[in-house]
Short mmCIF file of C-alpha atoms and ligand atoms in Angstrom, two decimals:
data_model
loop_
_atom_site.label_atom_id
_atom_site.label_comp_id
_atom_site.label_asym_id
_atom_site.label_seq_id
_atom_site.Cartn_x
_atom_site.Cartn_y
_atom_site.Cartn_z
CA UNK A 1453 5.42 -248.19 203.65
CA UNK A 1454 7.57 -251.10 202.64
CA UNK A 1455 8.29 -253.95 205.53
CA UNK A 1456 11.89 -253.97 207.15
CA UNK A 1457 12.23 -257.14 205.04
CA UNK A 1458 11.21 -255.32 201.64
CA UNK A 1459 13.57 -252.59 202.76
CA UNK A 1460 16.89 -254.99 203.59
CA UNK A 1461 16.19 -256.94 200.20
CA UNK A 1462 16.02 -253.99 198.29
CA UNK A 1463 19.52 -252.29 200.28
CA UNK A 1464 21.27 -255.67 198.37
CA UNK A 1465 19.69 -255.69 195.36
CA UNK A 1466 22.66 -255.86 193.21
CA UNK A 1467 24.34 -258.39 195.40
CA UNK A 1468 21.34 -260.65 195.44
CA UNK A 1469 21.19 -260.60 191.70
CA UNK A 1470 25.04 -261.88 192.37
CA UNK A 1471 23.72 -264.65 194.04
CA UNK A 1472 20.56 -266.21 192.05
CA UNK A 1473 22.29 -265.45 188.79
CA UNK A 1474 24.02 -269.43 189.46
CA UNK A 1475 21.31 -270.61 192.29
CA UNK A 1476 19.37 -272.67 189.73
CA UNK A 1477 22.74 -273.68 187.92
CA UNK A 1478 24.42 -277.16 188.69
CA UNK A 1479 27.75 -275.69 187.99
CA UNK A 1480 29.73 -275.09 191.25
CA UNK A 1481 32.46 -273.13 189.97
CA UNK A 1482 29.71 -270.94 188.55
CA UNK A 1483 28.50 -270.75 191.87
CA UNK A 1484 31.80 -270.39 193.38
CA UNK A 1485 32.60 -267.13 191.00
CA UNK A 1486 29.31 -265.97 192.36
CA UNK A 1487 29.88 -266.01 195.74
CA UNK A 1488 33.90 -264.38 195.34
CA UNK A 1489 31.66 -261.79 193.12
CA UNK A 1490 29.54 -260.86 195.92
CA UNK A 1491 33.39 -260.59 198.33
CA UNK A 1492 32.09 -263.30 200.02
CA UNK A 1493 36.17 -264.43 200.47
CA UNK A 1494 37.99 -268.17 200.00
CA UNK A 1495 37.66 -269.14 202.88
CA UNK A 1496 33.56 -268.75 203.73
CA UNK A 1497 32.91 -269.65 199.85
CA UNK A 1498 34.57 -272.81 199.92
CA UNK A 1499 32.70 -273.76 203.16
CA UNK A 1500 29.38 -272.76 201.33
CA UNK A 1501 30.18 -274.65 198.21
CA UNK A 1502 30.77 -278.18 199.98
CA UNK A 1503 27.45 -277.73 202.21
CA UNK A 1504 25.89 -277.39 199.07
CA UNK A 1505 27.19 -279.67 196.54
CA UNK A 1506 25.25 -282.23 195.32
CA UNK A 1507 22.24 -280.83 196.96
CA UNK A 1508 19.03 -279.96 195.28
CA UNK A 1509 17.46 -276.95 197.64
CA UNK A 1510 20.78 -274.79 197.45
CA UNK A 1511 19.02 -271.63 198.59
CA UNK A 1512 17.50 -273.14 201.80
CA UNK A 1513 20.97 -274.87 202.77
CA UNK A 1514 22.88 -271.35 201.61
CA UNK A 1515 20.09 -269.57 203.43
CA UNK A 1516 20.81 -271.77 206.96
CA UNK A 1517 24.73 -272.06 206.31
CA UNK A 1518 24.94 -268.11 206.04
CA UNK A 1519 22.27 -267.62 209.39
CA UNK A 1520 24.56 -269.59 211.45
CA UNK A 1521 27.90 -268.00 210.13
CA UNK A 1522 26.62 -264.58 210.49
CA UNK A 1523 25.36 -265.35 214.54
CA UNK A 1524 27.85 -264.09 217.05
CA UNK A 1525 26.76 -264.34 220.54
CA UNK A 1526 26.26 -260.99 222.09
CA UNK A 1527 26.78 -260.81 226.17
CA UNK A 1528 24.11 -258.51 227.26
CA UNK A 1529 25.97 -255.59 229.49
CA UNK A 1530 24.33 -253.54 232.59
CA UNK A 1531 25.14 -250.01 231.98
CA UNK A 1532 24.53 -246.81 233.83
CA UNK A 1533 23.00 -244.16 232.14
CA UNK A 1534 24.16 -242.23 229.71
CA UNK A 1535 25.35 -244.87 227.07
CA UNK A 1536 28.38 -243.80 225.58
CA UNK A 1537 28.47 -245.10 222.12
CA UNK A 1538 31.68 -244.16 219.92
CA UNK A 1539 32.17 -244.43 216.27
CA UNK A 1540 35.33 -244.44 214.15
CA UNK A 1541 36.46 -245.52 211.24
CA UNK A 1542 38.26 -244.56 207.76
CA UNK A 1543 37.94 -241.43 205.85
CA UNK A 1544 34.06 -241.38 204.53
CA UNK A 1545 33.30 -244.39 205.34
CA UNK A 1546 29.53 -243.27 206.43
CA UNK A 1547 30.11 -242.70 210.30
CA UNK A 1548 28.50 -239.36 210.31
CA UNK A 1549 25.67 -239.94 208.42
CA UNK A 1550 25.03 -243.06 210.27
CA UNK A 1551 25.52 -241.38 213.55
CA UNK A 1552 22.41 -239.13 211.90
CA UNK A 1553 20.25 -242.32 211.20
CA UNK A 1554 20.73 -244.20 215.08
CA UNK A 1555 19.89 -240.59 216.57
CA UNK A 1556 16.44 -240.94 214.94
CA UNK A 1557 16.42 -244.29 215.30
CA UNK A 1558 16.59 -243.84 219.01
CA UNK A 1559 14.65 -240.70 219.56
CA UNK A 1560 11.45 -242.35 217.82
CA UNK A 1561 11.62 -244.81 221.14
CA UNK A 1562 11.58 -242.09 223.00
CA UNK A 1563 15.53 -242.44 223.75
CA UNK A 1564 17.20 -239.04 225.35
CA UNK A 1565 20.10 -238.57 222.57
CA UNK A 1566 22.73 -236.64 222.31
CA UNK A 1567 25.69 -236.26 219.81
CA UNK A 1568 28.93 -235.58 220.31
CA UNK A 1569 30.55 -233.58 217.49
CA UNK A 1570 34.24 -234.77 218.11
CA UNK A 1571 35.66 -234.70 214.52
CA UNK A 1572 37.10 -231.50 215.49
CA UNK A 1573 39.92 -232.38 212.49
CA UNK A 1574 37.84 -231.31 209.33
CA UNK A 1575 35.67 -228.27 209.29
CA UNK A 1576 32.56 -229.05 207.56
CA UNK A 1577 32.35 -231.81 209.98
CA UNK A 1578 30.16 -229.89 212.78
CA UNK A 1579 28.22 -228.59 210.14
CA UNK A 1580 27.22 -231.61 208.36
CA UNK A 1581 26.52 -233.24 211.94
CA UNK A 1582 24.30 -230.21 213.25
CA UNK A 1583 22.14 -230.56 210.07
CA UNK A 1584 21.66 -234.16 211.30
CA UNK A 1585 21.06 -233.85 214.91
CA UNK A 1586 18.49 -231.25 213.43
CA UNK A 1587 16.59 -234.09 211.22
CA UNK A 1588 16.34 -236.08 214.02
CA UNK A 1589 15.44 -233.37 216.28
CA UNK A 1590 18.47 -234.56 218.87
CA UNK A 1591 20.65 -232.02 220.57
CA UNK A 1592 23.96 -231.58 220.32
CA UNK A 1593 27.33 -230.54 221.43
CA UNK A 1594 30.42 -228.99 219.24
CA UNK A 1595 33.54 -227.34 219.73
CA UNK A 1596 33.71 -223.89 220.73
CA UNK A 1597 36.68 -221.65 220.60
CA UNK A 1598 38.48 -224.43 218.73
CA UNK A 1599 38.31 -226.67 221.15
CA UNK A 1600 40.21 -230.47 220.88
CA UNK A 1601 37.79 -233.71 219.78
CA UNK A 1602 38.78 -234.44 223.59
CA UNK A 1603 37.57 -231.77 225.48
CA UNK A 1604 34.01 -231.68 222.92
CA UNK A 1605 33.90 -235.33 224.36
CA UNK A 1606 34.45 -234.34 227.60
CA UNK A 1607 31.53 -231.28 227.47
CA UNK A 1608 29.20 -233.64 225.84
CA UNK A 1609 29.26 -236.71 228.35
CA UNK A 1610 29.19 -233.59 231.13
CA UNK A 1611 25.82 -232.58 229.18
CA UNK A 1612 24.36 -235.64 228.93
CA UNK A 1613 24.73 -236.40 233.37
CA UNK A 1614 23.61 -232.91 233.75
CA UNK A 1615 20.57 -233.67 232.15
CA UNK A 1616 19.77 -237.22 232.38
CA UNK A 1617 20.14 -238.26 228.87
CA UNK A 1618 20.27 -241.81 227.84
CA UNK A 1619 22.75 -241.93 225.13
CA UNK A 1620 25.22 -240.00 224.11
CA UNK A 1621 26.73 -240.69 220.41
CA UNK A 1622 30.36 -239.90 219.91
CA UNK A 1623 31.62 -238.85 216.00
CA UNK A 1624 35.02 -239.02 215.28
CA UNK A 1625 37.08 -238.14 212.64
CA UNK A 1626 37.88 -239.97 209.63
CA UNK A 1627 41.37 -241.58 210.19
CA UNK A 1628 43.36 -244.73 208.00
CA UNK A 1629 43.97 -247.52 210.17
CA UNK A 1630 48.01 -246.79 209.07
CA UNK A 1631 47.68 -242.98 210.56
CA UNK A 1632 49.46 -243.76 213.98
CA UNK A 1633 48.67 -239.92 215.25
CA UNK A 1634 45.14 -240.11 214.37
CA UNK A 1635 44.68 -243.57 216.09
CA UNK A 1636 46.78 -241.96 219.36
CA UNK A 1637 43.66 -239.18 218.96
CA UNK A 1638 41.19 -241.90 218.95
CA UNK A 1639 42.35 -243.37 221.92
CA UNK A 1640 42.77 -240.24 223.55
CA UNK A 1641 38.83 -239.59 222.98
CA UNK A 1642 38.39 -242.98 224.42
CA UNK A 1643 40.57 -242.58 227.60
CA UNK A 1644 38.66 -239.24 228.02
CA UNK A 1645 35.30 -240.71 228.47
CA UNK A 1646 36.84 -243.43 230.82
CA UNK A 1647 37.66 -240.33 233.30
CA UNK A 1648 34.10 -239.63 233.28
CA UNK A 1649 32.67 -243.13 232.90
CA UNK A 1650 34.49 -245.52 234.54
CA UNK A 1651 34.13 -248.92 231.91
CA UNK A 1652 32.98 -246.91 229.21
CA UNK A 1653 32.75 -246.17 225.91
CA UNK A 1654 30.30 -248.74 226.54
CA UNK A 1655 30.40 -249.41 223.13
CA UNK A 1656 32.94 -248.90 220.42
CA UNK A 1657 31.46 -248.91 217.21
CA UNK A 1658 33.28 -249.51 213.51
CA UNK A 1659 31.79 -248.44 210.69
CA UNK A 1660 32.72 -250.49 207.59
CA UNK A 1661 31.47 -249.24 204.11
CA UNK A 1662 30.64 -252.40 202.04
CA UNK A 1663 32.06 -251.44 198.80
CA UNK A 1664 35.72 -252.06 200.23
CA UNK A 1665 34.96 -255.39 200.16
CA UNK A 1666 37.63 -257.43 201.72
CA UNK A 1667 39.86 -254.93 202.38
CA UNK A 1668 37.16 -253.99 205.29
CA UNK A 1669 38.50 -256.45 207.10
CA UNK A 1670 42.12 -255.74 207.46
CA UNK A 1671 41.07 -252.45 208.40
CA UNK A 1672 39.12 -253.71 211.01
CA UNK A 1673 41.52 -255.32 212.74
CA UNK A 1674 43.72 -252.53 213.02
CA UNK A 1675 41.42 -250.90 214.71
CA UNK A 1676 40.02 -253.38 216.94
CA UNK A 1677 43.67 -253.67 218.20
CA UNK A 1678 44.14 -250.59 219.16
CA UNK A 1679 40.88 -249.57 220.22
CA UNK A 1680 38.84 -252.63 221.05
CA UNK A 1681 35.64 -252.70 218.77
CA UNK A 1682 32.99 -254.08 220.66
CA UNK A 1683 30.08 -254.03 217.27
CA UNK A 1684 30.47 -253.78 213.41
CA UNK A 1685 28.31 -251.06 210.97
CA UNK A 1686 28.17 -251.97 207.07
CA UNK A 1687 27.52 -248.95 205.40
CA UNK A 1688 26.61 -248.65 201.22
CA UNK A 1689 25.14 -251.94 200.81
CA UNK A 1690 22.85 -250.35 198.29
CA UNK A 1691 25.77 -249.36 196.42
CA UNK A 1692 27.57 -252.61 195.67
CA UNK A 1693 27.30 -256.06 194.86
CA UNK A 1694 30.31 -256.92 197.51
CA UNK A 1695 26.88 -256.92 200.40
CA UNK A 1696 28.18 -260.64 200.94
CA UNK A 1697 31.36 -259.21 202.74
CA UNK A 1698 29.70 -259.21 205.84
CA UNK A 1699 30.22 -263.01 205.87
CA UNK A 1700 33.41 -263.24 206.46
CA UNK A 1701 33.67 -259.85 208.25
CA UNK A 1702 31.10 -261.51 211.01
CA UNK A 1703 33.61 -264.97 210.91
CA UNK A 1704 36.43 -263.51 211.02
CA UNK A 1705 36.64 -260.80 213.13
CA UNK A 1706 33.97 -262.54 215.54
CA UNK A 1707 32.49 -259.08 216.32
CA UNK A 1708 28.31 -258.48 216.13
CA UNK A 1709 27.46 -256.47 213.54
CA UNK A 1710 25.33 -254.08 214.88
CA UNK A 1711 23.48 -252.12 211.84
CA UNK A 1712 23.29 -252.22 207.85
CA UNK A 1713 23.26 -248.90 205.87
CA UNK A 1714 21.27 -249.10 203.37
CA UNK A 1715 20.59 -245.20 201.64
CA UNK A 1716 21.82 -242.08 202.23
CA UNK A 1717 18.45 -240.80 203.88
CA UNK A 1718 17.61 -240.70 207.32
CA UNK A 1719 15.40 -243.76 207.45
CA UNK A 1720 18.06 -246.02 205.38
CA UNK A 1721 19.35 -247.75 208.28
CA UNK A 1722 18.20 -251.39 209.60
CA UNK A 1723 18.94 -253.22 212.62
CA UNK A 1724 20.72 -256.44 211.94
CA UNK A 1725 19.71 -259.35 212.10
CA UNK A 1726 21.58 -262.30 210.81
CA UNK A 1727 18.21 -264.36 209.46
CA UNK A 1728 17.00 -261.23 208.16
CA UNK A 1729 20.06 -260.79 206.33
CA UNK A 1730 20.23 -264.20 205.13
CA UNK A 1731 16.86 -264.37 203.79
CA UNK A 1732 16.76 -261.52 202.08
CA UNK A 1733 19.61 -261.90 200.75
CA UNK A 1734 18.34 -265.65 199.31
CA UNK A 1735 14.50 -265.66 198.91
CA UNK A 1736 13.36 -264.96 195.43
N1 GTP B 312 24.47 -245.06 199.30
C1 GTP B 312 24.83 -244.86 200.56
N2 GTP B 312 25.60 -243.81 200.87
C2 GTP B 312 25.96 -243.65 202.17
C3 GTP B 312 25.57 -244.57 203.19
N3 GTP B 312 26.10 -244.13 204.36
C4 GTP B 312 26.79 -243.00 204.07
N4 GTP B 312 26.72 -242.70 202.76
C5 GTP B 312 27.34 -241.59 202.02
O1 GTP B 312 28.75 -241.65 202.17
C6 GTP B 312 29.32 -240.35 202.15
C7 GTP B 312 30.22 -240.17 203.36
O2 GTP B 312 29.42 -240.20 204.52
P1 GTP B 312 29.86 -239.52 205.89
O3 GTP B 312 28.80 -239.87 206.87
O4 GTP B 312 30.19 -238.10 205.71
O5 GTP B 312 31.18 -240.33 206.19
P2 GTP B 312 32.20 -240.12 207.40
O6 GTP B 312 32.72 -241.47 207.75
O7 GTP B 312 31.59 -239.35 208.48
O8 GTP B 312 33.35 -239.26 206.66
P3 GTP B 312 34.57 -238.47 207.37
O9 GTP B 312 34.02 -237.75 208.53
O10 GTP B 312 35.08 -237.57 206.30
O11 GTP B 312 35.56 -239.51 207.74
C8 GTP B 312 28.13 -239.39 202.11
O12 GTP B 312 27.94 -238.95 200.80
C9 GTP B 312 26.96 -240.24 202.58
O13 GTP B 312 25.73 -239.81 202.05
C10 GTP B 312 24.75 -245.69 202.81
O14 GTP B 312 24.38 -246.57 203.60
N5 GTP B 312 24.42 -245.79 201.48
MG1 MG B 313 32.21 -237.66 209.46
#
């Protein structure tokens, strides 16, 4: 069994090798292309590169510079049981699957889950979901009778009081952050659980695959205007080399980020953890 650590450093291999290819060098716009290599943006690069000119231990200062960019502060809500955790995001951007991974996450510390199968908009979608509440031996609720992404909301947050459940994870569909109907949906899901809930979604939850790059965080805006994200997902860092997008997605959208997907398997998914990240990302 490899440590959390070993696990995060191998998710970004290919954007670590981004980063110690120049580390030794003395050449800063070496070291600039680097960091814009690994989507690290203009803004957060050009930061990085004056801490570090001149200075002999780049990958300490780089490894405290990026700690303290990536730390948000978090207020710590009180919440009534159930927890009502929604997820959106664009097309395929990993929410499902990720939904899969927190499920067992949660249910190995002995968390009552349930999931909410409200991407009622593509077909395979309760399908692929059920196979996933099944690997992490959760239960579930889908549409019946075709049924609206609303009203499986509404049946699933019902479930969860009946029975005393702890958190209930909302899917959504797949939607562009230009799709004005689909975002109306969205916040039609969320206004739903606030009938049941009063104050929740207690959590609204973007997930953000990492081989966008920058274009992650337009989209993320969008959607935190109109629905009010309250935590960040990076999905695919395993993928890409663009891993050091979550810099500037943590500075500039000044939201936590919440989890990093690292794997398509069940167990791919780490808590974040912004000197985790940074050292992994940094140590040899
Ligand atoms: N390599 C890798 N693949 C991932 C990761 N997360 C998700 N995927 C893959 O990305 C693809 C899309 O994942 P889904 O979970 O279906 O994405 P989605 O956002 O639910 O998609 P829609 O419901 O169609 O919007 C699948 O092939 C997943 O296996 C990850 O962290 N790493
Ligand atoms: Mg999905």
């Amino acid at each position: 069994m490899k440590s959390v650590f070993e696990r995060i450093k191998n998710g970004l291999k290919k954007t670590r090798e981004k980063f110690h290819q120049f580390l030794k060098s003395d050449n800063i716009e070496e070291l600039e292309a680097a960091l814009l290599g690994a989507d690290v943006g203009v803004k957060a690069s050009s930061y990085l590169i004056e801490k570090i000119k001149g200075k002999s231990d780049k990958a300490e200062i780089l490894r405290q510079e990026i700690t303290n960019l990536l730390k948000t502060e978090v207020a710590i809500k009180e919440f009534e049981k159930p927890e009502v955790i929604m997820i959106v995001g664009v097309n395929g951007s990993g929410k499902t699957t990720t939904i899969g991974k927190i499920a067992y996450q949660l249910k190995n510390l002995g968390e009552k889950v349930l999931i909410a199968a409200s991407d009622t908009y593509r077909d395979a979608a309760a399908p692929q979901l059920k196979i996933w509440a099944e690997r992490a031996n959760v239960e579930i609720v889908a549409s019946e009778k075709s049924q609206d992404a609303a009203a499986v909301t509404y049946d699933a947050i019902k479930k969860a009081y009946a029975k005393g459940l702890d958190v209930v994870l909302v899917d959504t569909a797949g939607r562009l952050h230009t799709r004005k109907d689909l975002m109306e949906e969205a916040k039609k899901i969320k206004r739903t659980i606030t009938k049941l809930k009063p104050d929740a979604p207690d959590e609204i939850w973007l997930v953000l695959d990492a081989t966008v790059g920058q274009n992650g965080i337009a989209q993320a805006k969008i959607f935190h205007q109109e629905l009010g994200i309250t935590g960040i997902i990076v999905t695919k860092l395993d993928g890409t080399a663009k891993g050091g997008v979550i810099i500037p997605i943590a500075c500039e959208l000044n939201l936590p980020i919440k989890y990093l997907g690292i794997g398509e398997g069940i167990e791919d998914l780490e808590v974040f953890s912004a000197e985790a990240f940074a050292q992994a990302l940094l140590q040899d």
